[in-house]
Tab-separated table of C-alpha atoms and ligand atoms in Angstrom:
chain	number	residue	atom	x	y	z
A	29	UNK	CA	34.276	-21.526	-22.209
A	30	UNK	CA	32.239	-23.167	-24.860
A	31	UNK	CA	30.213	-20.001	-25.612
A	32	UNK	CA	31.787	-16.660	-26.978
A	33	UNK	CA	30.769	-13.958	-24.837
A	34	UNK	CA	28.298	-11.408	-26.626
A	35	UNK	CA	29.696	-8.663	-27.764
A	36	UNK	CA	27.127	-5.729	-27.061
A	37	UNK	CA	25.247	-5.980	-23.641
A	38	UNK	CA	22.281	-7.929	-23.528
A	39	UNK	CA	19.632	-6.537	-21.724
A	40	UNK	CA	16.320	-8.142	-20.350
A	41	UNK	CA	14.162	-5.734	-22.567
A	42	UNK	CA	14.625	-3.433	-25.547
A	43	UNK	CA	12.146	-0.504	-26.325
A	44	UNK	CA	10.283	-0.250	-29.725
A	45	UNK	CA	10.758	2.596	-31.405
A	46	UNK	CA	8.868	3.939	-34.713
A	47	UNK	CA	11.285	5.154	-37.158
A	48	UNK	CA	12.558	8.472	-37.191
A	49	UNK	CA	11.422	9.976	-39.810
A	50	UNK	CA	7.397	9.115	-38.992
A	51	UNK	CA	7.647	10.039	-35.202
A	52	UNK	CA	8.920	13.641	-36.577
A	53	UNK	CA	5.873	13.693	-39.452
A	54	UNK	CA	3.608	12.950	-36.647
A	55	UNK	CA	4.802	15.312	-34.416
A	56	UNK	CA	4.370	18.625	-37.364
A	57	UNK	CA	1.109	19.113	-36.133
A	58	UNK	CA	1.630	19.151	-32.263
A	59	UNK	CA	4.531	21.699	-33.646
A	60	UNK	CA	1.871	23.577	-35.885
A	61	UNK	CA	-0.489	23.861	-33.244
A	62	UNK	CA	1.739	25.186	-29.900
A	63	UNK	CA	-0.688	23.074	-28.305
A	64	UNK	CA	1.796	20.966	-25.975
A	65	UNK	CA	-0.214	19.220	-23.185
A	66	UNK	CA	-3.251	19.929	-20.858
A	67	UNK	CA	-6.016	17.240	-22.939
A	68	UNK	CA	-4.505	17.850	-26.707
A	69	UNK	CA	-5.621	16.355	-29.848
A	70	UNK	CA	-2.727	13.122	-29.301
A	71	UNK	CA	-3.571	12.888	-25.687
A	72	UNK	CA	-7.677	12.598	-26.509
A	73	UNK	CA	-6.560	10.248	-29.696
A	74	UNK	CA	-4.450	7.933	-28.118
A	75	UNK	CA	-6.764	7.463	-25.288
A	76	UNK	CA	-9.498	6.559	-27.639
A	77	UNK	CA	-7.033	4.187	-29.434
A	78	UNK	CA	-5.988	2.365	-25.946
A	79	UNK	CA	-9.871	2.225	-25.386
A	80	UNK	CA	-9.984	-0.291	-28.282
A	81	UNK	CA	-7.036	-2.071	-28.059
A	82	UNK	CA	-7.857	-2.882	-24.686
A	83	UNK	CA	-11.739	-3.401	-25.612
A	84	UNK	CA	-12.361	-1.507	-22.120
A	85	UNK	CA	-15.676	1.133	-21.301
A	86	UNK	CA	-13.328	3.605	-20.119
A	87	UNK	CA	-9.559	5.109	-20.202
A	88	UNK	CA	-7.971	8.123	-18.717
A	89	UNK	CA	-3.930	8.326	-19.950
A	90	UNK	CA	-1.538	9.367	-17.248
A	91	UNK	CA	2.135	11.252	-17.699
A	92	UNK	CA	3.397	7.623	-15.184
A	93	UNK	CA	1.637	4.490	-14.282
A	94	UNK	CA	2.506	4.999	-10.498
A	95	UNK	CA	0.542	8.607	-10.466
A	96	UNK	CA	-2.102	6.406	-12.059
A	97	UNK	CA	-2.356	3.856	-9.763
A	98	UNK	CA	-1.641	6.832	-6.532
A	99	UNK	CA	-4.842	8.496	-8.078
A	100	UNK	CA	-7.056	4.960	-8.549
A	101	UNK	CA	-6.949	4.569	-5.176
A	102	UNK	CA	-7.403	8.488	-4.580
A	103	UNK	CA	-10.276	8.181	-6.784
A	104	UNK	CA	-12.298	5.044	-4.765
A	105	UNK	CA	-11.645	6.823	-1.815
A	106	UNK	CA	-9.485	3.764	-0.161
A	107	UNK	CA	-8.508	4.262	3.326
A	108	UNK	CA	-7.025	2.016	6.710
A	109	UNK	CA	-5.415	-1.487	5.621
A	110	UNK	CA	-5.541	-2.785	2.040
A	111	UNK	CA	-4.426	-6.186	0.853
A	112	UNK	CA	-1.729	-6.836	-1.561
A	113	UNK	CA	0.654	-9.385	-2.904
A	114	UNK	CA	4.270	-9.190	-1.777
A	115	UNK	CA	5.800	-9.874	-4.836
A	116	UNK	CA	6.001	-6.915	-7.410
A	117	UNK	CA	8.051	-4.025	-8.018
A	118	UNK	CA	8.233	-1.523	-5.667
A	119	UNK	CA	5.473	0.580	-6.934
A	120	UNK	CA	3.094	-1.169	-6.358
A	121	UNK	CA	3.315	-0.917	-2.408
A	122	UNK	CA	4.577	2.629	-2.564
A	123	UNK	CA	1.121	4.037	-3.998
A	124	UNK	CA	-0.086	2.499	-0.830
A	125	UNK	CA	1.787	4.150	1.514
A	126	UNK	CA	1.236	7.448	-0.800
A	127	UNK	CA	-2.418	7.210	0.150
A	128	UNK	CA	-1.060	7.227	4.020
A	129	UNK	CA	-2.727	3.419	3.541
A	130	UNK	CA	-0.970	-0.060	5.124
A	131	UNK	CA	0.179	-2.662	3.067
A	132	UNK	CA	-1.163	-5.781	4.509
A	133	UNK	CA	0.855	-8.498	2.333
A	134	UNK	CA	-0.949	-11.312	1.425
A	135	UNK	CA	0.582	-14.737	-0.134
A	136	UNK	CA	0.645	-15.951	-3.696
A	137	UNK	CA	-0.129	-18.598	-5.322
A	138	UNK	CA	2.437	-21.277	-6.164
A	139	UNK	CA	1.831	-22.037	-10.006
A	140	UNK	CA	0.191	-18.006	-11.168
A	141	UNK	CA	2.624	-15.959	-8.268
A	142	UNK	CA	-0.479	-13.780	-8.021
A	143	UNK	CA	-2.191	-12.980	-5.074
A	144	UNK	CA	-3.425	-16.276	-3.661
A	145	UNK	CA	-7.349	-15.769	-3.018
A	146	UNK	CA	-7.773	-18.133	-0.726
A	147	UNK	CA	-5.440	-16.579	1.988
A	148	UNK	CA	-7.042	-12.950	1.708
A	149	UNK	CA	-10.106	-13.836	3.938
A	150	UNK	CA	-7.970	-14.557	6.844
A	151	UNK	CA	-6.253	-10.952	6.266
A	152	UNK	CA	-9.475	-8.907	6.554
A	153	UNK	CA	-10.502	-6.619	9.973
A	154	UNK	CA	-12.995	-3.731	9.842
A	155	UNK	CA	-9.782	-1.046	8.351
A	156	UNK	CA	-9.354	-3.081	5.022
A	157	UNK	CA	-11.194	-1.033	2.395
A	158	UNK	CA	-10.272	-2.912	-0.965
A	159	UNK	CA	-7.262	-5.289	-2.379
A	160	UNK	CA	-4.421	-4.168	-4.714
A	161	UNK	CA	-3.614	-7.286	-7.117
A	162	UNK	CA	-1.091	-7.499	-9.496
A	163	UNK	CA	-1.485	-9.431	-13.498
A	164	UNK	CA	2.663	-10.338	-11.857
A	165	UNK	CA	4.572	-10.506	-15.820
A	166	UNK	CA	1.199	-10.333	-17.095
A	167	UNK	CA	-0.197	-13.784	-15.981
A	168	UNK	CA	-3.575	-12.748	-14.730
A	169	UNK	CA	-4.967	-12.615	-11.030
A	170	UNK	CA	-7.243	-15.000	-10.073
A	171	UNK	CA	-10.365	-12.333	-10.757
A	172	UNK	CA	-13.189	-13.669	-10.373
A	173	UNK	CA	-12.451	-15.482	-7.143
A	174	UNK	CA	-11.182	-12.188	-5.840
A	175	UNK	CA	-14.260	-10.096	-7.052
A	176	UNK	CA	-16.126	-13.188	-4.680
A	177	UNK	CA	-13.786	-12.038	-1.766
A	178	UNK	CA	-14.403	-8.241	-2.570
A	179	UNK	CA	-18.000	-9.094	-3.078
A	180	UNK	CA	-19.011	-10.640	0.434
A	181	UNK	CA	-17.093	-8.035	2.356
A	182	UNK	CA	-17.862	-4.950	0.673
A	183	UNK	CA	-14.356	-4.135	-0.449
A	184	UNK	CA	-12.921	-2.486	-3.761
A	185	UNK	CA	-10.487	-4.219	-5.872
A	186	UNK	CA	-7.757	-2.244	-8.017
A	187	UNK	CA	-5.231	-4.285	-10.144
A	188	UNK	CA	-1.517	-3.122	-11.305
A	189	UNK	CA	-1.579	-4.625	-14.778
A	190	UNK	CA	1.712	-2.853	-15.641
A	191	UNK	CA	2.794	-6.251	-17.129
A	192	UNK	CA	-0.272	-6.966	-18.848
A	193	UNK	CA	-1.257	-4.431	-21.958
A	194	UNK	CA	-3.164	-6.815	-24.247
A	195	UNK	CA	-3.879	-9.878	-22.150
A	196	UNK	CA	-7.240	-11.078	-22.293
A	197	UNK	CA	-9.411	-13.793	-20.414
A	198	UNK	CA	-11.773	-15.102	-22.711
A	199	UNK	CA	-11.551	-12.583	-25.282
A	200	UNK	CA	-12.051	-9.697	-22.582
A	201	UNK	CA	-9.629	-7.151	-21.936
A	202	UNK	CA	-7.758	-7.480	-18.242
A	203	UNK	CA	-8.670	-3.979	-17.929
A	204	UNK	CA	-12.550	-5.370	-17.580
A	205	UNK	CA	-11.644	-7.452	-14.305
A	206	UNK	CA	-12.298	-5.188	-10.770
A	207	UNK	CA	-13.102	-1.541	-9.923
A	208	UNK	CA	-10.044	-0.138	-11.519
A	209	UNK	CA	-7.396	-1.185	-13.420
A	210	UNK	CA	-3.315	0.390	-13.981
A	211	UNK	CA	-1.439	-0.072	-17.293
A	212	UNK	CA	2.290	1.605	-17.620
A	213	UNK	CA	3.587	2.887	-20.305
A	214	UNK	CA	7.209	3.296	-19.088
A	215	UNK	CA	10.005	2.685	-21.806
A	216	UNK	CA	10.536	-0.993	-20.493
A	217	UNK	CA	6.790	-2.028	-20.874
A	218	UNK	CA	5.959	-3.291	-24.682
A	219	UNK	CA	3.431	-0.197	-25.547
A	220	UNK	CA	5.137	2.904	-24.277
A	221	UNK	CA	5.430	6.421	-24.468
A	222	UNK	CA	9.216	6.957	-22.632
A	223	UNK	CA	6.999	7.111	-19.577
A	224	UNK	CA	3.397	7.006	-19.479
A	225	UNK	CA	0.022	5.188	-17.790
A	226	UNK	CA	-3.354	4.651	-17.761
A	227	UNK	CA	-6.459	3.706	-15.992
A	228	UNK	CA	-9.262	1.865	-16.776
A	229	UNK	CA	-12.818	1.301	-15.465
A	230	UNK	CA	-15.736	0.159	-15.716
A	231	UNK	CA	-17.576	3.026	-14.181
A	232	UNK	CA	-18.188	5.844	-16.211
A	233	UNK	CA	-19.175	8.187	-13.547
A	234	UNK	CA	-15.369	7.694	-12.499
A	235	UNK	CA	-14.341	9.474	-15.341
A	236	UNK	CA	-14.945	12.941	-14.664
A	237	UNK	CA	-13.613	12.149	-11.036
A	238	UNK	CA	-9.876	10.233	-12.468
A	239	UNK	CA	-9.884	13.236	-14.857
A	240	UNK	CA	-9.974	16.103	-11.896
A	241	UNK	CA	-7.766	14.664	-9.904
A	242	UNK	CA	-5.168	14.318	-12.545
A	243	UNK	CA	-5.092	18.255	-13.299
A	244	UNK	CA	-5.300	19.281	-9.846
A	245	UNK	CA	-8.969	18.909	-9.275
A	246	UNK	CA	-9.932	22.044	-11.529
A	247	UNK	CA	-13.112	21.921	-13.059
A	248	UNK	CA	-12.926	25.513	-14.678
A	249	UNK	CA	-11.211	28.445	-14.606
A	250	UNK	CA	-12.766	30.275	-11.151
A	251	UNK	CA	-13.618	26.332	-9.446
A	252	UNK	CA	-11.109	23.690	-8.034
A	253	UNK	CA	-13.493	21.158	-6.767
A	254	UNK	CA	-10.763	18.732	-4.850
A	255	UNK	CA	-7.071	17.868	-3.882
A	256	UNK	CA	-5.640	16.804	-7.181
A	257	UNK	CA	-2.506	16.048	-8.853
A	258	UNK	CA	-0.381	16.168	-12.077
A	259	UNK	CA	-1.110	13.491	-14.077
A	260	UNK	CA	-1.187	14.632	-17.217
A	261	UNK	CA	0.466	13.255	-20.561
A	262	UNK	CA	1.593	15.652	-23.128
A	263	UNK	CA	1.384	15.712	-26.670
A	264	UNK	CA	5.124	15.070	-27.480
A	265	UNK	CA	4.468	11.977	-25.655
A	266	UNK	CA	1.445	10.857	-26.977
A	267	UNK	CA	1.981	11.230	-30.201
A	268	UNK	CA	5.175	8.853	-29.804
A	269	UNK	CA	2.475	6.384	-28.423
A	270	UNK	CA	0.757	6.707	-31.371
A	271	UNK	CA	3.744	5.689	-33.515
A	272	UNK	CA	4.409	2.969	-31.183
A	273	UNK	CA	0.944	1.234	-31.477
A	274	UNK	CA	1.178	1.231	-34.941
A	275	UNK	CA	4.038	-1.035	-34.909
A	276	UNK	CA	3.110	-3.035	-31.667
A	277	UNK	CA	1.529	-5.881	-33.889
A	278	UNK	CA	4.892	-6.489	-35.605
A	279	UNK	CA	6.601	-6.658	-31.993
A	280	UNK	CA	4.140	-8.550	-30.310
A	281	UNK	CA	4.743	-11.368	-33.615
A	282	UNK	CA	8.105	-11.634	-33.246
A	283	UNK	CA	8.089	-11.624	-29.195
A	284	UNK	CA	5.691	-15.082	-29.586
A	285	UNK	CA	8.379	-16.955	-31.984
A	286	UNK	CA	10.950	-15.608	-28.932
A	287	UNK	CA	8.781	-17.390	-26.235
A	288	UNK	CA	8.466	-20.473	-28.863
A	289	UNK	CA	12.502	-20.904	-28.966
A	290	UNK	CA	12.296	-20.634	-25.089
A	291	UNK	CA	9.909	-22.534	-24.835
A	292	UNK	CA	11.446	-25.716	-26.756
A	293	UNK	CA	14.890	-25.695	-25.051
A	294	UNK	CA	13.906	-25.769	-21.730
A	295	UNK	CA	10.411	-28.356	-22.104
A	296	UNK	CA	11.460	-31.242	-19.994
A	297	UNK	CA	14.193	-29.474	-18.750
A	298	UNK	CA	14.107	-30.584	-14.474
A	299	UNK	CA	14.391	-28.033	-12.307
A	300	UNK	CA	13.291	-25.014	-14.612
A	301	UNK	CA	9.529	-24.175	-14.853
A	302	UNK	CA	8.030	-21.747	-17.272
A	303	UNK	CA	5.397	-19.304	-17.285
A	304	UNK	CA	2.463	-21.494	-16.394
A	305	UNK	CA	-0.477	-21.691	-18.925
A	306	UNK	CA	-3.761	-20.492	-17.324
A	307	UNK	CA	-7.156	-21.516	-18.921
A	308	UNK	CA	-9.047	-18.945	-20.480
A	309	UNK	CA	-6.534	-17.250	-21.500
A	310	UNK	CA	-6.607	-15.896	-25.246
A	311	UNK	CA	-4.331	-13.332	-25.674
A	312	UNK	CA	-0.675	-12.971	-24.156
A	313	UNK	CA	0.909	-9.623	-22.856
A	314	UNK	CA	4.478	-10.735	-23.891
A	315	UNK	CA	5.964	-8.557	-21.666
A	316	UNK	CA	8.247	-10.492	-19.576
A	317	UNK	CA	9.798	-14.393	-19.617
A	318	UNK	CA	10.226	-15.621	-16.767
A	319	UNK	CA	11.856	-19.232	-15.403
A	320	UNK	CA	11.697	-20.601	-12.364
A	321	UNK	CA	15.076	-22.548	-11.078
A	322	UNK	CA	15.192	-25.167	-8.546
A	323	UNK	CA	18.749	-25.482	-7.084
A	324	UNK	CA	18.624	-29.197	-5.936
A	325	UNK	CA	17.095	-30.323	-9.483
A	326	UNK	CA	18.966	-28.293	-11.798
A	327	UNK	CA	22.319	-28.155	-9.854
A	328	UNK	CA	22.733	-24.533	-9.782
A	329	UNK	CA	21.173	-21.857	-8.062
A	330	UNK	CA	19.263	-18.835	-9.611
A	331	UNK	CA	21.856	-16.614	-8.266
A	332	UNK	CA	24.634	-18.519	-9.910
A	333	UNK	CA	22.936	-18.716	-13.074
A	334	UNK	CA	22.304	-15.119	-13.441
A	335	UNK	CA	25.842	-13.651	-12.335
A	336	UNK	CA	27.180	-16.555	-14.904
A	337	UNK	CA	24.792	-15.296	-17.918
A	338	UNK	CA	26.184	-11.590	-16.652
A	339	UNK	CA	29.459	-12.652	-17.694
A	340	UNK	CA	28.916	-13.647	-21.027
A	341	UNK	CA	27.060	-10.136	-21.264
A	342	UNK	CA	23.443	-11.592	-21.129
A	343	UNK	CA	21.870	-8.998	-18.422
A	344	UNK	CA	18.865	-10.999	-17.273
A	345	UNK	CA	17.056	-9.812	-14.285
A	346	UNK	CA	15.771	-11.125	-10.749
A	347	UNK	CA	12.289	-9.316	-11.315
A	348	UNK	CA	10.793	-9.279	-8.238
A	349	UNK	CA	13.599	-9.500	-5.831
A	350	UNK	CA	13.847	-8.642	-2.853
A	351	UNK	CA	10.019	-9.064	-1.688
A	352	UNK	CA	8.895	-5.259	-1.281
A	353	UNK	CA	7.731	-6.891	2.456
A	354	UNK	CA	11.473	-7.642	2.908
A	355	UNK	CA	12.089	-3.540	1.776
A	356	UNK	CA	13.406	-1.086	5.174
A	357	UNK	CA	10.296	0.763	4.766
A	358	UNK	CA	7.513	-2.437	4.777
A	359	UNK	CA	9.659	-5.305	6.966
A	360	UNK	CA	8.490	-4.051	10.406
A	361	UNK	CA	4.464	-4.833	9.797
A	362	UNK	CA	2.934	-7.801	10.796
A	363	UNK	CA	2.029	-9.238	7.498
A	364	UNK	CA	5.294	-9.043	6.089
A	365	UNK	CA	6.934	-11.405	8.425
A	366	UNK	CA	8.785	-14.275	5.981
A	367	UNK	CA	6.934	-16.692	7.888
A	368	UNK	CA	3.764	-15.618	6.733
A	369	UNK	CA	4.516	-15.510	3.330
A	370	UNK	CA	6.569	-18.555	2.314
A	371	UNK	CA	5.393	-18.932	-1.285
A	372	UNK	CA	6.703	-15.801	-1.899
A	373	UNK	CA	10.045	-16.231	-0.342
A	374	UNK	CA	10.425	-19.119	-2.330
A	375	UNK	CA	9.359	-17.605	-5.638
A	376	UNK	CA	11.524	-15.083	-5.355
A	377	UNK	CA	14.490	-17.279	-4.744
A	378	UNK	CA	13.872	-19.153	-8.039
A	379	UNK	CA	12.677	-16.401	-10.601
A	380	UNK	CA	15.091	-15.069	-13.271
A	381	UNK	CA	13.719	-12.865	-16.258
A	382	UNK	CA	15.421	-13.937	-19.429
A	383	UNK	CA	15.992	-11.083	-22.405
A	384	UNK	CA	13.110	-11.026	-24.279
A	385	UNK	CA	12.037	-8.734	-26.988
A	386	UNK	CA	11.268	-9.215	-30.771
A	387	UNK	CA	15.519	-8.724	-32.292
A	388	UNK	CA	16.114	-11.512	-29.820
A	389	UNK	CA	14.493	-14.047	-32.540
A	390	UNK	CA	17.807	-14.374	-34.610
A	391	UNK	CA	19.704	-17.030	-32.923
A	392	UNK	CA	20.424	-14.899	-29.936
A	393	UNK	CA	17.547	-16.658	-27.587
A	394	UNK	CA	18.716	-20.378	-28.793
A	395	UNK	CA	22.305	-19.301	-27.484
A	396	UNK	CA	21.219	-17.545	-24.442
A	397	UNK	CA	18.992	-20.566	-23.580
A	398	UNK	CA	22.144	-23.355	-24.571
A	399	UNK	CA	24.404	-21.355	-22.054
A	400	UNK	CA	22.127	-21.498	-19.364
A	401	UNK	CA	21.411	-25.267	-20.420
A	402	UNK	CA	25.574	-26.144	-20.483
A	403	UNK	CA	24.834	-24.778	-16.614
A	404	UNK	CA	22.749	-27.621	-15.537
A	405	UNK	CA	24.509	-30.030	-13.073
B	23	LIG	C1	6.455	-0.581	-14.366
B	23	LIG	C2	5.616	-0.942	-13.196
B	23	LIG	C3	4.936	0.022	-12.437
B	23	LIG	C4	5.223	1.488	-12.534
B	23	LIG	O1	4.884	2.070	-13.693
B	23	LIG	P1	5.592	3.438	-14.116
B	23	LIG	O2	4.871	3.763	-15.380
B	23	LIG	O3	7.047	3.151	-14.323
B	23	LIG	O4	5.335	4.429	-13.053
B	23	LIG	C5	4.049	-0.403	-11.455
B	23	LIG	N1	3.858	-1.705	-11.207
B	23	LIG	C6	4.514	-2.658	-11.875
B	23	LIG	C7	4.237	-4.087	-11.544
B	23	LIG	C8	5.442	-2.312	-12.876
B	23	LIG	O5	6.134	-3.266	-13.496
């Protein structure tokens, strides 16, 4: 072995965390107050501070991105068949079948791996209601040919932009792009609060709707106008996503001279491809890396690749394998037949999500990039 295995587990992501000592000075007045969820003064803070960050019209924080995205669709009323992309974590079809909605599953594109626009026409009968896209490691969807789609037939578009906190298209926030839009905030995503979510949207009248339905539809104490849930974040939590904004800037820095060392190994390299570039884009999410790996070029597979990085305790990931069409629960429909969706199948043969977080910066990307070069046949 010409590499020295490392010593402590490498893992595809690492959490920020504020220090200490300031999460527990900002949590004396949560303490102070008894005040612990239901609205609080972090909760109504932190939403205002996402509402700027993202430079959206509207936010309502959730206690989990997939409640969030459950109650989007809850709160646009979607019903019958909606079209979405195959390849995603598992959420994203689940909050489908939460609404007692189909999954139709719908292609990607080649180069983006989001949803690929021009096969949704082909997809729609009179059942589909709207089209559930996903900003896939934060690249962004193809919106505005999508909104054309959603435009001539009438339908609603959502978009899971767990990946994508910070990404903007032209100097818009993602969050601008369709009806409604999902952010997590689970421990693995690069703002977090342990586990957390939000929504955004464009439609202000939304608001009061999203905000029912996330305390159980009650609008005072002696009315409870409609079916909701628990979506609520509390104030332990949203205080630590207070601390962990403040010290995003510094993480998102060091994440971008990460993607630069990636970057320059593997230019040129045949049979790897990188996150594609997309015009118009002016901010990155850095939330994920991700390489593509052709076996016949490079001389190994992706499967090979990652169980050999596993042994020199790098821990990279196959994010988004297996296809949720190819899950128990989705394989049976129509649409998720492998024929139909042969991009994805591919794509998710090839993808491998190096580590990738700011500590990474200190030598430890250049090696884990050289081992996976010394692989290629
Ligand atoms: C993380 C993630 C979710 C789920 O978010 P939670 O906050 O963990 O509920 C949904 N969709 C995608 C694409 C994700 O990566």
């Amino acid at each position: 072995m010409k590499f020295s295995e490392f010593k402590d587990p490498i893992y595809v992501t690492k959490p920020i965390l504020p220090n200490l000592k300031s999460f527990s000075d900002a949590l004396r007045p949560v303490w102070e107050s008894h005040s612990l969820t239901n609205n609080g003064k972090s909760h109504q803070t932190f939403e205002r501070e996402i509402k700027d960050y993202l430079k959206v019209p509207n936010v309502s924080v959730f206690n989990n991105g997939t409640i969030a995205l459950i109650t989007a669709i809850q709160s646009l009323r979607l019903s019958g068949d909606v079209i979405t992309t195959p390849f995603t974590f598992p959420a994203t079809t689940h909050v489908l079948s939460w609404n007692n909605i189909n999954p139709i599953f719908c292609d990607i594109d080649p180069v983006t791996m989001t949803l690929d626009y021009s096969k949704i026409e082909s997809l729609i009968t009179p059942k589909t209601t709207g089209i559930l896209a996903v900003h896939v490691y934060g690249i962004p969807c193809y919106v505005k040919e999508i909104q054309e789609v959603a435009d001539t037939y009438g339908l609603r578009v959502v978009y899971d932009a767990a990946h994508a906190f910070g990404t903007e298209i032209d100097e818009q926030g993602i969050g601008n792009f369709g009806d409604v839009t999902m952010f997590s905030f689970h421990a693995t995503k690069l703002l977090h609060t342990a586990e957390g979510g939000c929504l955004t949207y464009k439609d202000a009248s939304l608001k009061s709707r999203v905000d029912y339905l996330k305390n159980f539809g009650i609008k005072n104490e002696e009315e409870v106008i409609m079916p909701g849930i628990n979506g609520k974040l509390n104030e332990i939590q949203a205080t630590l996503g207070l601390c962990v904004l403040d010290i995003l800037e510094e993480e998102r820095n060091l994440r971008a001279s990460v993607r630069d060392i990636y970057f320059d190994k593997f230019r040129g390299i045949e049979g790897v491809t990188l996150m594609p570039h997309v015009p118009g884009v002016t901010k990155h999410s850095y939330q994920y890396f991700p390489i593509r790996i052709d076996e016949t070029q490079f001389g190994r597979s992706r499967d090979e690749v990652h169980s050999i990085l596993k042994s020199y305790n790098v821990h990279a990931r196959k994010y988004f394998y297996p296809l949720c069409s190819d899950f128990p629960c989705y394989k049976q429909l129509a649409s998720a037949e492998p024929g139909n969706l042969p991009v994805a199948q591919q794509v998710v043969s090839e993808v491998l999500c190096l580590p990738f977080y700011g500590e990474l910066k200190d030598g430890i990307a250049e090696k884990i990039a050289d081992i996976i070069l010394s692989l290629r046949k």
